[in-house]
mmCIF file with all atom_site columns, C-alpha atoms in Angstrom:
data_model
loop_
_atom_site.group_PDB
_atom_site.id
_atom_site.type_symbol
_atom_site.label_atom_id
_atom_site.label_alt_id
_atom_site.label_comp_id
_atom_site.label_asym_id
_atom_site.label_entity_id
_atom_site.label_seq_id
_atom_site.pdbx_PDB_ins_code
_atom_site.Cartn_x
_atom_site.Cartn_y
_atom_site.Cartn_z
_atom_site.occupancy
_atom_site.B_iso_or_equiv
_atom_site.pdbx_formal_charge
_atom_site.auth_seq_id
_atom_site.auth_comp_id
_atom_site.auth_asym_id
_atom_site.auth_atom_id
_atom_site.pdbx_PDB_model_num
ATOM 1   C CA . MET A 1 1   ? 198.127 267.769 -80.162 1.00 0.00 ? 1   MET A CA 1
ATOM 2   C CA . VAL A 1 2   ? 198.254 265.219 -82.951 1.00 0.00 ? 2   VAL A CA 1
ATOM 3   C CA . ARG A 1 3   ? 197.520 262.381 -80.520 1.00 0.00 ? 3   ARG A CA 1
ATOM 4   C CA . ARG A 1 4   ? 194.534 264.248 -79.087 1.00 0.00 ? 4   ARG A CA 1
ATOM 5   C CA . ILE A 1 5   ? 193.040 264.736 -82.555 1.00 0.00 ? 5   ILE A CA 1
ATOM 6   C CA . ALA A 1 6   ? 193.539 261.037 -83.356 1.00 0.00 ? 6   ALA A CA 1
ATOM 7   C CA . ILE A 1 7   ? 191.767 260.023 -80.146 1.00 0.00 ? 7   ILE A CA 1
ATOM 8   C CA . GLU A 1 8   ? 188.852 262.362 -80.866 1.00 0.00 ? 8   GLU A CA 1
ATOM 9   C CA . LYS A 1 9   ? 188.646 261.033 -84.406 1.00 0.00 ? 9   LYS A CA 1
ATOM 10  C CA . ASP A 1 10  ? 188.672 257.421 -83.174 1.00 0.00 ? 10  ASP A CA 1
ATOM 11  C CA . ASN A 1 11  ? 185.936 258.156 -80.647 1.00 0.00 ? 11  ASN A CA 1
ATOM 12  C CA . ARG A 1 12  ? 183.813 259.863 -83.286 1.00 0.00 ? 12  ARG A CA 1
ATOM 13  C CA . PHE A 1 13  ? 184.184 256.827 -85.555 1.00 0.00 ? 13  PHE A CA 1
ATOM 14  C CA . VAL A 1 14  ? 183.079 254.505 -82.780 1.00 0.00 ? 14  VAL A CA 1
ATOM 15  C CA . ASN A 1 15  ? 180.198 256.785 -81.797 1.00 0.00 ? 15  ASN A CA 1
ATOM 16  C CA . ASP A 1 16  ? 179.001 256.914 -85.407 1.00 0.00 ? 16  ASP A CA 1
ATOM 17  C CA . HIS A 1 17  ? 178.983 253.139 -85.663 1.00 0.00 ? 17  HIS A CA 1
ATOM 18  C CA . VAL A 1 18  ? 177.781 252.045 -82.228 1.00 0.00 ? 18  VAL A CA 1
ATOM 19  C CA . LEU A 1 19  ? 174.340 251.055 -83.498 1.00 0.00 ? 19  LEU A CA 1
ATOM 20  C CA . GLU A 1 20  ? 175.834 249.142 -86.418 1.00 0.00 ? 20  GLU A CA 1
ATOM 21  C CA . LEU A 1 21  ? 178.245 247.324 -84.108 1.00 0.00 ? 21  LEU A CA 1
ATOM 22  C CA . HIS A 1 22  ? 175.434 246.555 -81.691 1.00 0.00 ? 22  HIS A CA 1
ATOM 23  C CA . MET A 1 23  ? 173.330 244.988 -84.455 1.00 0.00 ? 23  MET A CA 1
ATOM 24  C CA . ILE A 1 24  ? 176.233 242.851 -85.663 1.00 0.00 ? 24  ILE A CA 1
ATOM 25  C CA . ASN A 1 25  ? 177.010 241.596 -82.160 1.00 0.00 ? 25  ASN A CA 1
ATOM 26  C CA . ARG A 1 26  ? 173.471 241.233 -80.884 1.00 0.00 ? 26  ARG A CA 1
ATOM 27  C CA . THR A 1 27  ? 172.446 237.994 -79.305 1.00 0.00 ? 27  THR A CA 1
ATOM 28  C CA . PRO A 1 28  ? 169.135 236.583 -80.513 1.00 0.00 ? 28  PRO A CA 1
ATOM 29  C CA . ILE A 1 29  ? 168.415 234.964 -77.178 1.00 0.00 ? 29  ILE A CA 1
ATOM 30  C CA . SER A 1 30  ? 168.433 237.944 -74.880 1.00 0.00 ? 30  SER A CA 1
ATOM 31  C CA . GLY A 1 31  ? 165.482 237.639 -72.538 1.00 0.00 ? 31  GLY A CA 1
ATOM 32  C CA . TYR A 1 32  ? 165.680 233.895 -71.917 1.00 0.00 ? 32  TYR A CA 1
ATOM 33  C CA . GLU A 1 33  ? 167.043 234.709 -68.453 1.00 0.00 ? 33  GLU A CA 1
ATOM 34  C CA . ASP A 1 34  ? 163.539 235.687 -67.351 1.00 0.00 ? 34  ASP A CA 1
ATOM 35  C CA . ALA A 1 35  ? 162.004 232.394 -68.474 1.00 0.00 ? 35  ALA A CA 1
ATOM 36  C CA . PRO A 1 36  ? 160.774 230.215 -65.624 1.00 0.00 ? 36  PRO A CA 1
ATOM 37  C CA . VAL A 1 37  ? 162.740 227.093 -64.774 1.00 0.00 ? 37  VAL A CA 1
ATOM 38  C CA . MET A 1 38  ? 160.510 224.138 -65.503 1.00 0.00 ? 38  MET A CA 1
ATOM 39  C CA . PRO A 1 39  ? 160.831 220.420 -66.102 1.00 0.00 ? 39  PRO A CA 1
ATOM 40  C CA . LEU A 1 40  ? 162.228 219.504 -69.509 1.00 0.00 ? 40  LEU A CA 1
ATOM 41  C CA . GLU A 1 41  ? 158.958 217.927 -70.646 1.00 0.00 ? 41  GLU A CA 1
ATOM 42  C CA . GLU A 1 42  ? 157.088 221.192 -70.045 1.00 0.00 ? 42  GLU A CA 1
ATOM 43  C CA . ALA A 1 43  ? 159.811 223.290 -71.656 1.00 0.00 ? 43  ALA A CA 1
ATOM 44  C CA . VAL A 1 44  ? 159.715 221.307 -74.893 1.00 0.00 ? 44  VAL A CA 1
ATOM 45  C CA . GLU A 1 45  ? 155.906 221.170 -75.115 1.00 0.00 ? 45  GLU A CA 1
ATOM 46  C CA . ARG A 1 46  ? 156.061 224.809 -76.204 1.00 0.00 ? 46  ARG A CA 1
ATOM 47  C CA . VAL A 1 47  ? 158.100 223.878 -79.277 1.00 0.00 ? 47  VAL A CA 1
ATOM 48  C CA . ALA A 1 48  ? 156.254 220.692 -80.248 1.00 0.00 ? 48  ALA A CA 1
ATOM 49  C CA . GLN A 1 49  ? 154.691 222.575 -83.168 1.00 0.00 ? 49  GLN A CA 1
ATOM 50  C CA . PHE A 1 50  ? 158.151 222.916 -84.746 1.00 0.00 ? 50  PHE A CA 1
ATOM 51  C CA . TYR A 1 51  ? 159.252 219.339 -84.211 1.00 0.00 ? 51  TYR A CA 1
ATOM 52  C CA . TYR A 1 52  ? 156.855 216.447 -83.807 1.00 0.00 ? 52  TYR A CA 1
ATOM 53  C CA . GLY A 1 53  ? 158.221 213.872 -81.387 1.00 0.00 ? 53  GLY A CA 1
ATOM 54  C CA . VAL A 1 54  ? 160.121 216.290 -79.175 1.00 0.00 ? 54  VAL A CA 1
ATOM 55  C CA . VAL A 1 55  ? 158.292 215.175 -76.029 1.00 0.00 ? 55  VAL A CA 1
ATOM 56  C CA . ASN A 1 56  ? 159.275 211.542 -76.648 1.00 0.00 ? 56  ASN A CA 1
ATOM 57  C CA . ASP A 1 57  ? 162.872 212.591 -77.299 1.00 0.00 ? 57  ASP A CA 1
ATOM 58  C CA . ALA A 1 58  ? 162.874 214.603 -74.062 1.00 0.00 ? 58  ALA A CA 1
ATOM 59  C CA . ASP A 1 59  ? 161.722 211.499 -72.186 1.00 0.00 ? 59  ASP A CA 1
ATOM 60  C CA . ARG A 1 60  ? 164.483 209.435 -73.817 1.00 0.00 ? 60  ARG A CA 1
ATOM 61  C CA . ALA A 1 61  ? 167.056 212.099 -72.910 1.00 0.00 ? 61  ALA A CA 1
ATOM 62  C CA . LYS A 1 62  ? 165.913 212.049 -69.288 1.00 0.00 ? 62  LYS A CA 1
ATOM 63  C CA . ASP A 1 63  ? 166.155 208.257 -69.201 1.00 0.00 ? 63  ASP A CA 1
ATOM 64  C CA . LYS A 1 64  ? 169.752 208.418 -70.457 1.00 0.00 ? 64  LYS A CA 1
ATOM 65  C CA . CYS A 1 65  ? 170.877 210.961 -67.858 1.00 0.00 ? 65  CYS A CA 1
ATOM 66  C CA . ARG A 1 66  ? 171.686 210.519 -64.218 1.00 0.00 ? 66  ARG A CA 1
ATOM 67  C CA . LYS A 1 67  ? 171.450 213.274 -61.662 1.00 0.00 ? 67  LYS A CA 1
ATOM 68  C CA . ASN A 1 68  ? 174.870 214.389 -60.560 1.00 0.00 ? 68  ASN A CA 1
ATOM 69  C CA . THR A 1 69  ? 176.022 216.993 -58.091 1.00 0.00 ? 69  THR A CA 1
ATOM 70  C CA . ALA A 1 70  ? 176.700 219.725 -60.631 1.00 0.00 ? 70  ALA A CA 1
ATOM 71  C CA . LEU A 1 71  ? 173.528 219.655 -62.745 1.00 0.00 ? 71  LEU A CA 1
ATOM 72  C CA . THR A 1 72  ? 169.891 218.898 -62.192 1.00 0.00 ? 72  THR A CA 1
ATOM 73  C CA . LEU A 1 73  ? 168.377 216.011 -64.116 1.00 0.00 ? 73  LEU A CA 1
ATOM 74  C CA . ASN A 1 74  ? 166.476 218.505 -66.304 1.00 0.00 ? 74  ASN A CA 1
ATOM 75  C CA . GLU A 1 75  ? 169.645 220.461 -67.135 1.00 0.00 ? 75  GLU A CA 1
ATOM 76  C CA . SER A 1 76  ? 171.551 217.279 -67.998 1.00 0.00 ? 76  SER A CA 1
ATOM 77  C CA . ALA A 1 77  ? 168.686 216.024 -70.132 1.00 0.00 ? 77  ALA A CA 1
ATOM 78  C CA . ALA A 1 78  ? 168.425 219.386 -71.942 1.00 0.00 ? 78  ALA A CA 1
ATOM 79  C CA . ILE A 1 79  ? 172.083 219.137 -72.926 1.00 0.00 ? 79  ILE A CA 1
ATOM 80  C CA . TYR A 1 80  ? 171.624 215.509 -73.948 1.00 0.00 ? 80  TYR A CA 1
ATOM 81  C CA . LEU A 1 81  ? 168.526 216.358 -76.001 1.00 0.00 ? 81  LEU A CA 1
ATOM 82  C CA . TYR A 1 82  ? 170.355 219.154 -77.816 1.00 0.00 ? 82  TYR A CA 1
ATOM 83  C CA . THR A 1 83  ? 173.161 216.771 -78.793 1.00 0.00 ? 83  THR A CA 1
ATOM 84  C CA . MET A 1 84  ? 170.923 213.873 -79.897 1.00 0.00 ? 84  MET A CA 1
ATOM 85  C CA . THR A 1 85  ? 170.786 213.131 -83.620 1.00 0.00 ? 85  THR A CA 1
ATOM 86  C CA . THR A 1 86  ? 167.202 214.278 -84.059 1.00 0.00 ? 86  THR A CA 1
ATOM 87  C CA . PRO A 1 87  ? 165.557 217.213 -85.872 1.00 0.00 ? 87  PRO A CA 1
ATOM 88  C CA . PHE A 1 88  ? 165.412 219.059 -82.529 1.00 0.00 ? 88  PHE A CA 1
ATOM 89  C CA . TYR A 1 89  ? 168.873 220.592 -82.989 1.00 0.00 ? 89  TYR A CA 1
ATOM 90  C CA . SER A 1 90  ? 168.000 221.830 -86.491 1.00 0.00 ? 90  SER A CA 1
ATOM 91  C CA . ALA A 1 91  ? 164.676 223.295 -85.370 1.00 0.00 ? 91  ALA A CA 1
ATOM 92  C CA . LEU A 1 92  ? 166.321 225.242 -82.540 1.00 0.00 ? 92  LEU A CA 1
ATOM 93  C CA . ASN A 1 93  ? 169.119 226.523 -84.761 1.00 0.00 ? 93  ASN A CA 1
ATOM 94  C CA . ARG A 1 94  ? 166.604 227.591 -87.408 1.00 0.00 ? 94  ARG A CA 1
ATOM 95  C CA . ALA A 1 95  ? 164.815 229.664 -84.755 1.00 0.00 ? 95  ALA A CA 1
ATOM 96  C CA . LEU A 1 96  ? 168.120 231.141 -83.569 1.00 0.00 ? 96  LEU A CA 1
ATOM 97  C CA . ARG A 1 97  ? 169.033 232.196 -87.119 1.00 0.00 ? 97  ARG A CA 1
ATOM 98  C CA . SER A 1 98  ? 165.603 233.620 -87.882 1.00 0.00 ? 98  SER A CA 1
ATOM 99  C CA . GLU A 1 99  ? 165.330 237.312 -88.728 1.00 0.00 ? 99  GLU A CA 1
ATOM 100 C CA . ASN A 1 100 ? 162.135 237.353 -86.659 1.00 0.00 ? 100 ASN A CA 1
ATOM 101 C CA . PRO A 1 101 ? 163.107 237.741 -82.982 1.00 0.00 ? 101 PRO A CA 1
ATOM 102 C CA . GLN A 1 102 ? 159.753 236.297 -81.893 1.00 0.00 ? 102 GLN A CA 1
ATOM 103 C CA . ALA A 1 103 ? 160.677 232.942 -83.453 1.00 0.00 ? 103 ALA A CA 1
ATOM 104 C CA . ILE A 1 104 ? 162.925 232.187 -80.489 1.00 0.00 ? 104 ILE A CA 1
ATOM 105 C CA . TYR A 1 105 ? 160.417 233.040 -77.719 1.00 0.00 ? 105 TYR A CA 1
ATOM 106 C CA . PRO A 1 106 ? 158.829 229.562 -77.502 1.00 0.00 ? 106 PRO A CA 1
ATOM 107 C CA . TRP A 1 107 ? 162.333 228.146 -77.029 1.00 0.00 ? 107 TRP A CA 1
ATOM 108 C CA . PHE A 1 108 ? 163.165 230.309 -73.983 1.00 0.00 ? 108 PHE A CA 1
ATOM 109 C CA . PRO A 1 109 ? 162.224 227.706 -71.322 1.00 0.00 ? 109 PRO A CA 1
ATOM 110 C CA . PHE A 1 110 ? 164.406 225.095 -73.041 1.00 0.00 ? 110 PHE A CA 1
ATOM 111 C CA . LEU A 1 111 ? 167.251 227.583 -73.513 1.00 0.00 ? 111 LEU A CA 1
ATOM 112 C CA . LYS A 1 112 ? 167.041 228.450 -69.824 1.00 0.00 ? 112 LYS A CA 1
ATOM 113 C CA . LEU A 1 113 ? 167.702 224.790 -68.957 1.00 0.00 ? 113 LEU A CA 1
ATOM 114 C CA . LEU A 1 114 ? 170.366 224.349 -71.640 1.00 0.00 ? 114 LEU A CA 1
ATOM 115 C CA . ILE A 1 115 ? 172.376 227.461 -70.838 1.00 0.00 ? 115 ILE A CA 1
ATOM 116 C CA . THR A 1 116 ? 172.020 227.062 -67.079 1.00 0.00 ? 116 THR A CA 1
ATOM 117 C CA . GLY A 1 117 ? 173.358 223.524 -67.429 1.00 0.00 ? 117 GLY A CA 1
#
């Protein structure tokens, strides 16, 4: 009987805090899965307003990458671009940390390439 009460109490605690737990563990990038797969240059054009020079950096990233069997050239270049020492990384992370969920929407095509890669 004591064990049954403890289980019910634990479940009630969890049920009372499900929304709170969901908000703490939410991912700000849910929805990127539906973004179309596009070439890297097109994906970063949507975020050029946040970082001037991103299209040139995307071209440089593509030049540095070679197509291999595991990743497409665009996926490899997306990873390379994210790791380059440019303001691109900071701009993306600022959008990811934003309290406004719409701040990340323009980044969805790039995130699709990055996460798929």
